[in-house]
Amino acid sequence: QVQLQESGPGLVKPSETLSLTCAVSGYSISSDYYWGWIRQPPGEGLEWIGSIYHNGNTYYNSSLKSRVTISLDTSRNQFSLKLGSMTAADTAFYYCARHSYYYDSSGPKAGYFHHWGQGTLVIVSS
Amino acid sequence: DIQMTQSPSSLSASVGDRVTITCRASQDISIYLAWFQQKPGKAPKSLIFAASTLQSGVPSKFSGSGSGTDFTLTISSLQPEDFATYYCQQYNGYPWTFGQGTKVEIK
């Protein structure tokens, strides 16, 4: 069974860059699947940040695209999120997740977020 | 982007009640819709995918229906462990988007 675990700083200063890592066990991230990041401000809803395919292709939320980088580290079986120019509005629980797969007439597609990490709270404050 | 609108935003119900939550997509997403349950301090947990397919291990009191733009999640007999917030998510295509959530509270 695949398991995901986020790690990173719980506190980031305004204007700094957030770096989070998602360690994956039970599956090799270089083999297949899309891997994503989702965030949730305390008491609010879920926002997709971005995802990466096992081949390194990336997909970002247009509202965050200028500040986001997602990358794979296959040697450590983990993937990472970098979010620049942090502000208080970026305070949130950050989750990593693995998409499901489905197939349509054009081939395999990234599905819903099937497996989730437990999440990590990141607070932006000086 | 495909907008997902859930209704109601919150509801109060009693143990044993039948509860229905609606999710509407801003364009046709076929059956590519999932439902999640989230309890305080926990990550979302997938309940249903492909609009009506129950995730393995999820009790049959949960059911989903719909296609195109209109979808529903039904809990047939609400139990204490079902009080939580429920989200829908479309995966017809990138960008993947969520509904704003429906909080189910105890009456």
Short mmCIF file of C-alpha atoms in Angstrom, two decimals:
data_model
loop_
_atom_site.label_atom_id
_atom_site.label_comp_id
_atom_site.label_asym_id
_atom_site.label_seq_id
_atom_site.Cartn_x
_atom_site.Cartn_y
_atom_site.Cartn_z
CA GLN A 1 0.00 0.00 0.00
CA VAL A 2 1.45 3.36 -1.00
CA GLN A 3 2.07 5.82 1.82
CA LEU A 4 2.97 9.50 1.62
CA GLN A 5 4.51 11.73 4.28
CA GLU A 6 5.07 15.47 4.07
CA SER A 7 7.97 17.21 5.77
CA GLY A 8 9.24 20.75 5.96
CA PRO A 9 9.29 23.89 8.10
CA GLY A 10 6.20 24.76 10.06
CA LEU A 11 7.01 28.46 10.01
CA VAL A 12 8.10 30.58 7.07
CA LYS A 13 8.80 34.32 6.98
CA PRO A 14 6.98 36.58 4.54
CA SER A 15 8.71 36.86 1.15
CA GLU A 16 10.65 33.63 1.73
CA THR A 17 10.35 30.41 -0.30
CA LEU A 18 8.59 27.39 1.18
CA SER A 19 10.21 24.02 0.52
CA LEU A 20 8.26 20.85 1.30
CA THR A 21 9.08 17.24 0.58
CA CYS A 22 6.77 14.26 0.20
CA ALA A 23 8.42 10.93 0.98
CA VAL A 24 6.72 8.00 -0.73
CA SER A 25 6.86 4.39 0.46
CA GLY A 26 5.32 1.29 -1.04
CA TYR A 27 5.68 2.46 -4.64
CA SER A 28 8.44 3.83 -6.87
CA ILE A 29 7.53 7.32 -8.05
CA SER A 30 9.57 6.84 -11.21
CA SER A 31 7.40 3.90 -12.30
CA ASP A 32 4.09 5.59 -12.98
CA TYR A 33 1.32 7.91 -11.77
CA TYR A 34 0.82 11.59 -11.24
CA TRP A 35 1.85 13.06 -7.88
CA GLY A 36 0.34 16.26 -6.54
CA TRP A 37 0.20 18.96 -3.90
CA ILE A 38 -3.01 20.37 -2.42
CA ARG A 39 -3.40 22.99 0.29
CA GLN A 40 -6.12 24.03 2.71
CA PRO A 41 -6.12 27.26 4.72
CA PRO A 42 -7.36 26.60 8.27
CA GLY A 43 -11.15 26.36 8.25
CA GLU A 44 -11.37 26.69 4.46
CA GLY A 45 -11.62 24.46 1.40
CA LEU A 46 -9.15 22.51 -0.72
CA GLU A 47 -7.01 24.09 -3.44
CA TRP A 48 -4.95 22.11 -5.92
CA ILE A 49 -1.43 23.58 -6.25
CA GLY A 50 0.21 21.43 -8.88
CA SER A 51 1.10 17.91 -9.98
CA ILE A 52 3.97 16.08 -11.62
CA TYR A 53 3.92 13.00 -13.81
CA HIS A 54 6.45 10.22 -13.23
CA ASN A 55 8.29 11.39 -16.38
CA GLY A 56 8.76 14.87 -14.93
CA ASN A 57 5.99 16.71 -16.78
CA THR A 58 4.47 19.33 -14.50
CA TYR A 59 1.02 20.89 -14.21
CA TYR A 60 0.38 23.98 -12.10
CA ASN A 61 -2.62 25.95 -10.86
CA SER A 62 -2.59 29.09 -12.98
CA SER A 63 -3.18 31.25 -9.90
CA LEU A 64 0.10 30.04 -8.38
CA LYS A 65 2.11 29.14 -11.47
CA SER A 66 4.53 32.05 -11.27
CA ARG A 67 5.61 31.00 -7.76
CA VAL A 68 5.50 27.18 -7.87
CA THR A 69 8.01 24.50 -8.76
CA ILE A 70 7.38 20.78 -8.30
CA SER A 71 10.15 18.26 -8.88
CA LEU A 72 10.94 14.57 -8.49
CA ASP A 73 13.87 13.06 -6.58
CA THR A 74 13.75 9.48 -7.76
CA SER A 75 16.92 8.48 -5.89
CA ARG A 76 15.14 9.22 -2.60
CA ASN A 77 11.67 8.28 -3.87
CA GLN A 78 10.24 11.66 -2.99
CA PHE A 79 8.87 14.73 -4.69
CA SER A 80 9.08 18.35 -3.64
CA LEU A 81 7.17 21.61 -3.67
CA LYS A 82 8.74 25.05 -3.73
CA LEU A 83 6.46 28.07 -3.34
CA GLY A 84 8.11 31.49 -3.54
CA SER A 85 7.22 34.94 -2.23
CA MET A 86 5.19 33.59 0.66
CA THR A 87 2.57 35.80 2.31
CA ALA A 88 0.10 35.31 5.15
CA ALA A 89 -2.44 34.18 2.54
CA ASP A 90 -0.29 31.07 1.97
CA THR A 91 -0.77 29.90 5.56
CA ALA A 92 -2.36 26.49 5.17
CA PHE A 93 -2.20 22.76 5.64
CA TYR A 94 -0.21 21.35 2.74
CA TYR A 95 -0.96 17.82 1.53
CA CYS A 96 0.81 15.61 -0.97
CA ALA A 97 -1.20 12.99 -2.82
CA ARG A 98 -1.14 10.43 -5.61
CA HIS A 99 -3.67 10.66 -8.39
CA SER A 100 -5.63 7.65 -9.50
CA TYR A 101 -5.59 6.65 -13.17
CA TYR A 102 -8.38 6.32 -15.67
CA TYR A 103 -8.49 5.63 -19.38
CA ASP A 104 -10.53 7.32 -22.05
CA SER A 105 -10.40 7.33 -25.83
CA SER A 106 -7.19 9.36 -25.81
CA GLY A 107 -5.33 7.16 -23.35
CA PRO A 108 -4.40 7.25 -19.65
CA LYS A 109 -5.42 10.29 -17.62
CA ALA A 110 -4.76 11.60 -14.13
CA GLY A 111 -7.74 10.90 -11.93
CA TYR A 112 -8.85 11.94 -8.48
CA PHE A 113 -6.54 12.25 -5.48
CA HIS A 114 -6.65 8.69 -4.19
CA HIS A 115 -3.86 8.47 -1.62
CA TRP A 116 -3.02 11.37 0.69
CA GLY A 117 -0.31 12.25 3.16
CA GLN A 118 -1.37 13.35 6.63
CA GLY A 119 -0.62 17.00 5.85
CA THR A 120 1.64 19.60 7.39
CA LEU A 121 0.70 23.05 8.68
CA VAL A 122 2.75 25.93 7.33
CA ILE A 123 2.36 29.32 8.98
CA VAL A 124 3.67 32.45 7.33
CA SER A 125 4.71 34.98 9.95
CA SER A 126 7.64 37.19 10.81
CA ASP B 1 -11.35 26.12 -15.43
CA ILE B 2 -14.25 23.92 -14.33
CA GLN B 3 -16.01 25.38 -11.28
CA MET B 4 -17.56 22.98 -8.78
CA THR B 5 -20.44 24.23 -6.65
CA GLN B 6 -21.68 22.25 -3.68
CA SER B 7 -24.95 22.74 -1.85
CA PRO B 8 -25.72 23.22 0.87
CA SER B 9 -22.57 24.69 2.44
CA SER B 10 -23.63 23.20 5.74
CA LEU B 11 -26.48 21.19 7.15
CA SER B 12 -27.70 19.97 10.52
CA ALA B 13 -29.04 16.46 10.75
CA SER B 14 -29.85 13.83 13.34
CA VAL B 15 -28.51 10.32 13.73
CA GLY B 16 -30.49 8.06 11.44
CA ASP B 17 -31.37 10.80 8.95
CA ARG B 18 -30.93 10.42 5.21
CA VAL B 19 -28.65 13.17 3.92
CA THR B 20 -28.10 14.33 0.34
CA ILE B 21 -25.36 16.69 -0.84
CA THR B 22 -25.29 18.13 -4.34
CA CYS B 23 -22.32 19.04 -6.52
CA ARG B 24 -22.73 20.92 -9.80
CA ALA B 25 -20.01 21.35 -12.42
CA SER B 26 -19.81 24.43 -14.63
CA GLN B 27 -19.44 22.17 -17.68
CA ASP B 28 -19.92 18.54 -18.64
CA ILE B 29 -17.48 16.29 -16.76
CA SER B 30 -19.07 12.97 -17.72
CA ILE B 31 -18.69 10.73 -14.66
CA TYR B 32 -15.27 11.98 -13.63
CA LEU B 33 -16.23 13.04 -10.14
CA ALA B 34 -15.01 11.92 -6.73
CA TRP B 35 -16.33 12.50 -3.21
CA PHE B 36 -14.19 12.89 -0.09
CA GLN B 37 -14.87 12.94 3.63
CA GLN B 38 -12.69 15.06 5.89
CA LYS B 39 -12.70 15.03 9.68
CA PRO B 40 -11.03 17.75 11.78
CA GLY B 41 -7.25 17.53 11.76
CA LYS B 42 -7.22 14.75 9.16
CA ALA B 43 -6.52 14.48 5.47
CA PRO B 44 -9.46 13.98 3.11
CA LYS B 45 -10.43 10.37 2.54
CA SER B 46 -11.84 9.23 -0.78
CA LEU B 47 -15.33 7.70 -0.60
CA ILE B 48 -16.57 7.49 -4.16
CA PHE B 49 -15.01 7.81 -7.61
CA ALA B 50 -16.41 7.75 -11.14
CA ALA B 51 -19.51 9.42 -9.65
CA SER B 52 -20.98 6.23 -8.19
CA THR B 53 -18.23 3.66 -7.50
CA LEU B 54 -17.66 3.04 -3.82
CA GLN B 55 -14.04 3.02 -2.71
CA SER B 56 -12.93 -0.31 -1.22
CA GLY B 57 -13.75 -0.47 2.48
CA VAL B 58 -16.29 2.37 2.42
CA PRO B 59 -19.65 1.34 3.92
CA SER B 60 -22.61 0.94 1.61
CA LYS B 61 -24.59 3.64 3.42
CA PHE B 62 -22.68 6.02 1.15
CA SER B 63 -23.81 6.25 -2.45
CA GLY B 64 -23.21 8.57 -5.36
CA SER B 65 -25.09 9.33 -8.54
CA GLY B 66 -25.11 11.66 -11.50
CA SER B 67 -23.32 12.42 -14.72
CA GLY B 68 -22.66 15.45 -16.87
CA THR B 69 -23.00 18.44 -14.59
CA ASP B 70 -25.15 17.32 -11.64
CA PHE B 71 -24.08 14.88 -8.96
CA THR B 72 -25.27 13.79 -5.53
CA LEU B 73 -23.76 12.10 -2.50
CA THR B 74 -26.25 10.36 -0.23
CA ILE B 75 -25.74 8.97 3.25
CA SER B 76 -28.65 6.62 3.87
CA SER B 77 -28.63 6.63 7.67
CA LEU B 78 -26.38 9.15 9.34
CA GLN B 79 -24.22 7.81 12.14
CA PRO B 80 -22.08 9.73 14.65
CA GLU B 81 -18.88 8.94 12.74
CA ASP B 82 -20.32 10.55 9.58
CA PHE B 83 -20.32 14.06 10.97
CA ALA B 84 -17.61 15.67 8.87
CA THR B 85 -17.04 17.91 5.86
CA TYR B 86 -17.60 16.46 2.39
CA TYR B 87 -15.94 17.63 -0.82
CA CYS B 88 -16.43 16.80 -4.45
CA GLN B 89 -13.58 16.92 -6.98
CA GLN B 90 -13.75 16.81 -10.76
CA TYR B 91 -11.04 15.06 -12.73
CA ASN B 92 -12.35 15.43 -16.24
CA GLY B 93 -9.22 17.41 -16.93
CA TYR B 94 -6.51 19.71 -15.67
CA PRO B 95 -6.80 21.89 -13.65
CA TRP B 96 -8.36 19.57 -11.11
CA THR B 97 -10.86 21.44 -8.96
CA PHE B 98 -12.80 20.89 -5.74
CA GLY B 99 -16.17 22.02 -4.49
CA GLN B 100 -16.16 24.38 -1.52
CA GLY B 101 -17.28 21.68 0.90
CA THR B 102 -20.42 20.75 2.84
CA LYS B 103 -20.18 20.53 6.61
CA VAL B 104 -22.52 17.99 8.15
CA GLU B 105 -23.25 18.85 11.77
CA ILE B 106 -25.24 17.26 14.55
CA LYS B 107 -28.71 18.65 15.12
#
